[in-house]
Every structure is written in C-alpha cells, then in structure tokens.
Coordinates of C-alpha atoms and ligand atoms in Angstrom, one line a residue:
M1 CA 19.9 -10.4 -102.6
K2 CA 23.0 -9.8 -101.1
D3 CA 26.0 -10.2 -103.2
V4 CA 28.6 -12.6 -102.2
F5 CA 31.1 -11.6 -104.8
P6 CA 33.1 -8.4 -105.3
R7 CA 31.0 -6.5 -108.1
F8 CA 32.7 -3.6 -109.9
P9 CA 29.4 -2.0 -110.6
L10 CA 28.3 -1.0 -114.4
L11 CA 24.5 -0.8 -113.9
S12 CA 23.4 1.9 -111.9
G13 CA 20.0 0.3 -110.8
D14 CA 17.5 -2.0 -112.6
T15 CA 16.6 -2.3 -116.2
P16 CA 13.3 -1.5 -117.1
L17 CA 10.5 -3.8 -117.2
T18 CA 7.9 -2.8 -119.8
P19 CA 4.4 -4.3 -121.3
L20 CA 4.9 -4.6 -125.2
A21 CA 1.0 -3.7 -125.4
N22 CA 0.6 -3.3 -129.1
L23 CA 2.3 -6.4 -129.7
A24 CA 0.0 -8.7 -127.0
A25 CA -2.9 -7.4 -128.4
E26 CA -1.8 -8.4 -132.1
L27 CA -0.4 -12.1 -130.9
G28 CA -3.8 -12.6 -129.0
I29 CA -2.1 -13.3 -125.7
A30 CA -3.0 -12.0 -122.1
S31 CA -0.1 -9.9 -121.9
L32 CA 3.7 -9.5 -123.1
W33 CA 6.8 -7.6 -121.5
I34 CA 10.4 -7.0 -121.9
K35 CA 12.9 -7.1 -119.8
R36 CA 15.8 -4.7 -121.1
D37 CA 19.4 -5.7 -120.5
D38 CA 19.9 -3.8 -123.7
V39 CA 19.8 -0.4 -122.6
T40 CA 22.3 -1.1 -120.3
E41 CA 24.4 1.7 -120.0
L42 CA 27.9 1.4 -121.1
A43 CA 28.9 1.6 -125.0
C44 CA 25.6 0.4 -126.2
G45 CA 24.5 -2.3 -123.8
G46 CA 23.5 -5.6 -123.6
N47 CA 23.8 -8.7 -121.2
K48 CA 27.4 -9.0 -121.1
L49 CA 27.6 -6.3 -118.6
R50 CA 26.0 -8.3 -116.0
K51 CA 28.4 -11.2 -116.5
L52 CA 31.2 -8.5 -116.5
E53 CA 30.3 -6.7 -113.1
Y54 CA 31.3 -9.9 -111.4
L55 CA 34.5 -10.8 -113.4
L56 CA 35.5 -7.5 -113.3
G57 CA 34.9 -7.5 -109.9
Q58 CA 37.2 -10.6 -109.3
A59 CA 39.9 -9.0 -111.7
R60 CA 40.3 -6.3 -109.0
S61 CA 40.2 -7.9 -106.1
E62 CA 43.3 -10.1 -107.4
G63 CA 44.8 -6.6 -108.9
C64 CA 44.8 -7.2 -112.2
D65 CA 45.4 -4.7 -114.9
V66 CA 44.9 -6.3 -118.1
V67 CA 42.0 -7.9 -119.6
I68 CA 42.3 -11.0 -122.0
T69 CA 39.2 -12.2 -123.7
G70 CA 38.1 -12.8 -127.3
G71 CA 35.1 -13.9 -129.6
S72 CA 34.7 -13.1 -132.9
P73 CA 35.1 -9.8 -134.7
Q74 CA 31.8 -8.9 -134.0
S75 CA 31.2 -9.8 -130.7
N76 CA 29.3 -8.3 -128.1
H77 CA 31.0 -9.3 -125.5
A78 CA 34.3 -7.8 -126.5
R79 CA 32.8 -4.6 -127.2
L80 CA 31.3 -4.4 -123.7
T81 CA 34.7 -6.1 -122.1
V82 CA 36.6 -3.2 -123.5
A83 CA 34.1 -0.5 -122.4
A84 CA 34.2 -2.2 -118.5
A85 CA 37.6 -2.3 -118.6
N86 CA 38.1 1.3 -119.6
K87 CA 35.9 2.3 -116.7
A88 CA 37.5 0.0 -114.2
G89 CA 41.2 1.3 -115.4
M90 CA 42.2 -2.0 -117.1
E91 CA 43.5 -2.6 -120.7
T92 CA 42.1 -4.7 -123.0
W93 CA 43.7 -7.1 -125.2
L94 CA 41.2 -9.0 -127.6
C95 CA 41.7 -12.3 -129.1
F96 CA 39.8 -12.9 -132.5
A97 CA 39.1 -15.9 -134.3
G98 CA 39.8 -16.6 -137.6
D99 CA 42.5 -14.9 -139.5
R100 CA 40.9 -12.0 -140.8
L101 CA 39.4 -9.1 -139.1
G102 CA 36.7 -7.9 -141.8
K103 CA 35.0 -4.8 -142.2
V104 CA 35.8 -2.0 -139.0
Q105 CA 32.1 -1.3 -138.6
G106 CA 29.6 -2.8 -136.0
N107 CA 31.4 -4.2 -132.8
L108 CA 34.7 -3.8 -134.3
L109 CA 34.6 0.0 -135.0
L110 CA 33.5 0.2 -131.5
D111 CA 36.5 -1.9 -130.1
Q112 CA 38.9 0.2 -132.2
L113 CA 37.3 3.9 -130.3
L114 CA 37.3 2.5 -127.1
G115 CA 41.0 1.5 -127.5
A116 CA 41.7 -2.4 -127.3
Q117 CA 44.6 -4.1 -128.5
L118 CA 43.5 -6.4 -130.9
F119 CA 44.8 -9.8 -132.3
V120 CA 44.1 -11.6 -135.2
T121 CA 44.7 -15.6 -134.0
G122 CA 43.7 -17.8 -136.5
A123 CA 42.4 -19.9 -133.8
Y124 CA 38.6 -21.4 -134.1
G125 CA 36.3 -22.2 -131.3
S126 CA 36.1 -21.5 -127.9
D127 CA 38.4 -23.7 -126.8
G128 CA 40.9 -22.6 -129.7
L129 CA 40.5 -19.2 -128.5
L130 CA 41.2 -19.9 -124.8
E131 CA 44.6 -21.6 -125.6
V132 CA 45.3 -18.5 -127.6
M133 CA 44.7 -16.4 -124.3
R134 CA 46.5 -18.2 -122.0
K135 CA 49.4 -17.5 -124.2
K136 CA 48.5 -14.2 -124.5
A137 CA 48.8 -14.1 -120.7
L138 CA 52.0 -15.2 -120.4
E139 CA 53.4 -12.4 -122.8
A140 CA 51.7 -10.2 -120.6
K141 CA 53.1 -11.6 -117.4
R142 CA 56.8 -11.3 -119.2
Q143 CA 55.6 -7.5 -119.7
G144 CA 55.1 -7.6 -115.7
K145 CA 51.5 -6.8 -116.3
K146 CA 49.1 -9.2 -114.4
P147 CA 46.6 -10.4 -116.7
Y148 CA 43.1 -11.7 -115.8
I149 CA 41.1 -14.2 -119.0
I150 CA 37.7 -13.8 -119.8
P151 CA 36.5 -16.8 -121.5
V152 CA 34.2 -16.5 -125.1
G153 CA 31.1 -15.2 -124.0
G154 CA 32.0 -14.1 -120.4
S155 CA 30.8 -17.5 -119.2
T156 CA 32.2 -18.9 -116.1
G157 CA 30.7 -19.5 -112.7
R158 CA 31.5 -16.1 -111.6
G159 CA 30.1 -14.6 -114.7
D160 CA 27.0 -16.1 -115.2
Y161 CA 26.3 -15.6 -111.7
G162 CA 25.4 -12.2 -112.9
Y163 CA 22.3 -13.5 -114.3
V164 CA 21.5 -15.7 -111.0
V165 CA 21.1 -11.9 -109.6
A166 CA 18.9 -10.6 -112.6
W167 CA 16.7 -13.0 -112.0
H168 CA 16.1 -11.9 -108.4
E169 CA 15.6 -8.3 -109.9
L170 CA 13.0 -9.5 -111.9
E171 CA 11.1 -10.9 -109.3
R172 CA 11.6 -7.5 -107.3
Q173 CA 10.3 -5.5 -109.9
R174 CA 7.3 -8.0 -111.0
Q175 CA 6.1 -8.2 -107.3
Q176 CA 6.4 -4.4 -107.0
L177 CA 4.3 -3.9 -109.9
G178 CA 1.7 -6.7 -108.5
L179 CA 2.3 -9.0 -111.4
P180 CA 1.7 -12.8 -110.8
P181 CA 5.1 -15.0 -112.3
F182 CA 5.2 -14.8 -116.1
D183 CA 4.2 -18.4 -117.6
E184 CA 6.9 -18.2 -120.2
I185 CA 10.3 -16.5 -120.2
Y186 CA 12.2 -16.4 -124.1
V187 CA 16.1 -15.4 -123.8
A188 CA 18.4 -16.0 -126.5
V189 CA 20.8 -18.5 -126.0
G190 CA 24.5 -18.4 -127.5
T191 CA 27.3 -20.0 -124.9
G192 CA 24.2 -20.8 -122.5
G193 CA 25.5 -18.6 -119.3
T194 CA 22.6 -16.6 -119.5
L195 CA 20.0 -18.8 -119.6
A196 CA 22.0 -20.8 -116.8
G197 CA 21.9 -18.3 -114.6
L198 CA 18.3 -17.6 -114.6
V199 CA 17.6 -21.2 -114.2
I200 CA 19.7 -21.3 -110.9
G201 CA 17.9 -17.7 -110.0
R202 CA 14.6 -19.4 -110.9
G203 CA 14.8 -22.6 -108.6
Q204 CA 15.9 -20.4 -105.8
T205 CA 13.0 -18.5 -105.7
Q206 CA 10.8 -21.4 -106.7
T207 CA 8.6 -19.6 -109.3
P208 CA 6.4 -21.8 -111.5
T209 CA 8.0 -19.9 -115.1
R210 CA 9.0 -21.9 -117.8
L211 CA 12.3 -20.6 -119.2
C212 CA 12.3 -21.0 -123.1
G213 CA 16.3 -20.5 -124.5
I214 CA 16.2 -20.3 -128.4
S215 CA 19.8 -21.3 -129.6
V216 CA 21.3 -19.1 -132.0
W217 CA 24.7 -21.2 -132.3
Q218 CA 24.8 -24.6 -131.5
G219 CA 22.0 -27.8 -132.2
K220 CA 19.9 -28.7 -129.3
E221 CA 22.2 -31.6 -128.0
R222 CA 25.4 -29.3 -127.4
A223 CA 23.5 -26.4 -126.3
E224 CA 22.0 -28.1 -123.4
R225 CA 25.0 -30.0 -122.3
D226 CA 26.3 -26.6 -122.7
V227 CA 24.1 -24.9 -120.4
N228 CA 23.7 -28.0 -118.2
R229 CA 27.2 -27.7 -117.7
F230 CA 27.1 -23.8 -116.6
I231 CA 24.4 -24.8 -114.3
R232 CA 27.0 -27.0 -112.3
H233 CA 29.5 -24.4 -112.7
I234 CA 27.6 -21.9 -111.0
C235 CA 26.6 -24.4 -108.3
E236 CA 30.1 -25.0 -107.6
E237 CA 30.8 -21.3 -107.5
I238 CA 28.3 -20.2 -105.4
N239 CA 28.4 -23.6 -103.1
L240 CA 24.8 -24.5 -103.9
T241 CA 23.9 -28.3 -103.4
M242 CA 22.0 -28.6 -107.0
D243 CA 18.6 -29.8 -107.1
A244 CA 18.8 -33.2 -109.0
D245 CA 16.3 -32.3 -111.3
I246 CA 17.7 -28.2 -112.0
E247 CA 19.6 -29.8 -115.3
S248 CA 17.6 -29.6 -118.3
S249 CA 14.5 -28.1 -116.3
Y250 CA 14.3 -25.5 -119.3
V251 CA 13.3 -26.0 -122.9
L252 CA 15.6 -25.3 -125.9
F253 CA 14.8 -24.4 -129.6
D254 CA 17.3 -25.0 -132.3
Q255 CA 15.0 -24.8 -135.6
Y256 CA 15.5 -20.3 -135.1
I257 CA 19.4 -20.4 -136.0
G258 CA 18.7 -20.3 -139.9
R259 CA 21.7 -20.6 -142.1
K260 CA 24.2 -20.4 -139.4
Y261 CA 25.6 -18.5 -136.2
G262 CA 26.2 -15.0 -137.2
T263 CA 24.3 -15.0 -140.3
P264 CA 21.0 -13.1 -140.1
S265 CA 18.0 -15.0 -141.0
P266 CA 14.6 -13.9 -142.9
A267 CA 12.6 -14.9 -139.7
G268 CA 15.3 -13.0 -137.6
N269 CA 14.8 -9.6 -139.7
E270 CA 11.5 -9.8 -139.8
A271 CA 10.8 -10.0 -136.3
I272 CA 13.1 -7.1 -136.0
R273 CA 10.7 -5.0 -138.3
R274 CA 7.9 -6.3 -136.4
L275 CA 8.8 -5.3 -133.0
A276 CA 10.4 -2.1 -134.6
R277 CA 7.2 -1.0 -136.1
S278 CA 5.0 -2.1 -133.2
E279 CA 7.0 -1.1 -130.3
G280 CA 9.7 1.3 -131.4
I281 CA 12.5 -0.9 -130.0
L282 CA 15.5 -2.4 -131.5
A283 CA 16.4 -6.1 -131.6
D284 CA 19.5 -7.2 -133.9
P285 CA 20.4 -9.8 -136.2
I286 CA 22.2 -12.5 -134.8
Y287 CA 20.9 -13.0 -131.3
T288 CA 17.7 -10.8 -130.2
G289 CA 16.1 -10.9 -133.5
K290 CA 16.2 -14.8 -133.9
A291 CA 15.4 -15.2 -131.0
F292 CA 12.3 -12.7 -130.9
A293 CA 11.5 -14.6 -134.6
G294 CA 11.4 -17.9 -132.3
M295 CA 9.0 -16.7 -129.4
L296 CA 6.5 -15.2 -132.4
D297 CA 6.5 -18.7 -134.0
Q298 CA 5.5 -20.7 -130.6
L299 CA 3.1 -17.9 -129.6
A300 CA 1.4 -18.5 -133.0
K301 CA 0.8 -22.0 -131.9
V302 CA -2.6 -22.9 -130.6
G303 CA -3.8 -22.9 -126.6
N304 CA -1.4 -19.7 -125.7
K305 CA -4.5 -17.0 -125.7
D306 CA -4.2 -16.9 -121.7
K307 CA -0.2 -16.8 -121.5
R308 CA 1.8 -14.0 -119.9
V309 CA 5.3 -13.9 -121.9
L310 CA 8.3 -11.9 -121.2
F311 CA 10.9 -11.5 -123.8
W312 CA 14.4 -10.8 -122.3
H313 CA 16.3 -8.5 -124.5
T314 CA 20.0 -9.3 -124.4
G315 CA 21.4 -6.6 -126.5
G316 CA 23.3 -7.0 -129.8
T317 CA 22.3 -3.9 -131.5
P318 CA 25.3 -2.8 -133.2
A319 CA 25.4 -5.5 -135.3
L320 CA 22.0 -4.0 -136.8
F321 CA 24.5 -1.8 -139.0
T322 CA 27.1 -4.5 -139.7
H323 CA 24.5 -6.4 -141.4
A324 CA 22.5 -3.3 -142.7
A325 CA 22.8 -5.4 -146.4
S326 CA 20.7 -8.2 -145.1
F327 CA 17.4 -5.9 -144.8
E328 CA 17.5 -4.3 -148.5
L329 CA 15.8 -7.7 -149.9
V330 CA 12.7 -7.4 -148.3
Ligands
LIG1 C1 26.3 -13.2 -125.7 C2 24.8 -12.7 -126.1 C3 23.9 -13.7 -125.8 C4 23.8 -15.0 -125.3 O1 24.4 -14.7 -124.2 P1 24.8 -16.5 -123.2 O2 25.5 -16.1 -122.0 O3 26.4 -16.1 -124.1 O4 24.3 -17.5 -123.8 C5 22.6 -13.0 -125.8 N1 22.0 -12.0 -126.9 C6 23.4 -11.1 -127.2 C7 22.8 -9.8 -128.1 C8 24.7 -11.4 -126.6 O5 25.8 -10.6 -127.3

C-alpha cells in the first residue's frame, strides 16, 4: 500500500509471521501463527512503533523538536516514544499519571536510560493526562521550542493508521506463503487503536477473518465505544467513507482483565509460561499474556479443531521484569 502520510521509518521490514506448531498440536487446532510486532527493532520493540512512524512523520513535517506524551510510569508507549524520538533527533517530555514514579525498573528504567525528561503530574486517565500535556506544550513554547503532543497510547487517527498499514503487510505475507485467510486473529486491546486500525485494513481487503480483541483495561462497553471512536478517527484521517457496518464488526472480550489493568493475573502468567515453554517466545503480564490467556480459553471451547488462528504479539516484555514477583508464587 502506498503511504498517504509522511512516515519516519522505524521498522526496516515486515515483522516475522511464523507458525506456533507445538502449541497448535497441543491445542488440537488446524494451525496457530504469530505476528511478531514484539520484535520491532528499537528499545525492546512493540506495537507503538508502528503508530510512531506516522506520528513522528507528522511531527517532523511540521518542524517540531520536542515530543510530549504520557501514560503510567511503566508505559510501553512512553518507552518507545523516547527511543523513536531520539532516533528522529527530538527531545521527549513524559507526563506520568499519579503522584509517584515507583521503582526504577522495567520501562521506567529504560525511559531514564534513553534520556527523557520525566514529570510526575498527579493527573489520572487519558483526558487528565492530555490536559497536563497541553500545559507542558505551552511551557515548551515559552522556551522557544516547537512541541508535538501524542495522546496516551499513541492513539490518534494518524497513529492508528500504522495498523491499517500493518494489516496490509500481514495480507501480503500470508499470500506470499500461500496461506488462506485466518479464521480468527487475537490481539490485546488497551486504548483500542491497534484493533481499530486492523478493522479498517480488513474492511479494505474484505478478508473474512474474525478479529478478536482481548481487553486488558476497560469493560466491554467502554472498550467498544473507544474502538468505534478510533475507527471513525482513522476514516476521517484517510478520507474513507465508512461502511455503515464496520463499527462493532469485531469481537471484544473483557473477562480476562483479572483484578485490574496493570496487575498481572494468574491465567495471564500461566499463558506466558505456556508460550515460553512450548515455543520459546516471551509475552508480558500486562497485555500480551492476558490476551494469550484469553485466546487459549476461547480455543479450549468445542468446535475449534478446524480453525486457523493468528495471535498478534504487540510487545511489552520489559514488564516481565517489573512484575517478576508475580511469578514466584506458582
Ligand atoms: C499499548 C499496548 C497494547 C494495546 O494497544 P492499543 O492500541 O492501545 O489498544 C497492546 N500490547 C502492548 C504490549 C502495548 O504496549
């Protein structure tokens, strides 16, 4: 697909699409594949780099020199923004939720190593943080800088466009390998921008694949409202007339969040262990482990043996170390 927006390249090629043959045999399904967006090459990798290619592309085309974003102190998005902005020759200011940073480990350690300016804001939620980021942008302007604000999770029409492009990458790889469409694709849902991008891409290629989002943060109703909102934002951004039935043309599960967002769940950690021991691949306890657990649970139901399934790995592995203690009990 030809790029319609300026892109600052952060991925040098397609991410691997590989079979999980051992697990497919264990589960007794026709096939299981994985799309490795966890091995995108900057600073431990992850899905946010696909969004950042277009966000930083825009920032650079507008002549900006400081990126302002935020999230929790253990945000993967924050870590990858600093890494990408360093490569683009821009400064990064990180606005963190809450009133303390917590232990310097995992993503926070990497933010420091990468040289971001860190701010503890006392604010909570995506909207609260966005307000703080706007204030910081005014401060940057007073210092003669040109700021570019990226909302929590990098989810804007422009950023999520990266996952429309990712969908087309998957389709190309699949066809090169001579594979028929997957019956189901599972992906973790945080803000919902990643799933929204995939839904738009699938609409464009009219591929008969069921997109299954495993929410790790919000209940089904809110998550669905957000995914639908991001679908509309992407359509506006790329001037696409939206099919009336594209909203909610995916499945969302909210029963795998565990106690709450940001806290590991026993099922998620068990799924991490299972993937690691059968395939040598690492998932994380906040996003991909829970999503993987959700997929395993869904596939354990009857009537799945002919299914051809893909798990879209979105990264997050630094959180394994932050939450090391959660693996000690089992
Ligand atoms: C941010 C993130 C997600 C969720 O992506 P959204 O676009 O916010 O839904 C999933 N997995 C990992 C590891 C992430 O860091």
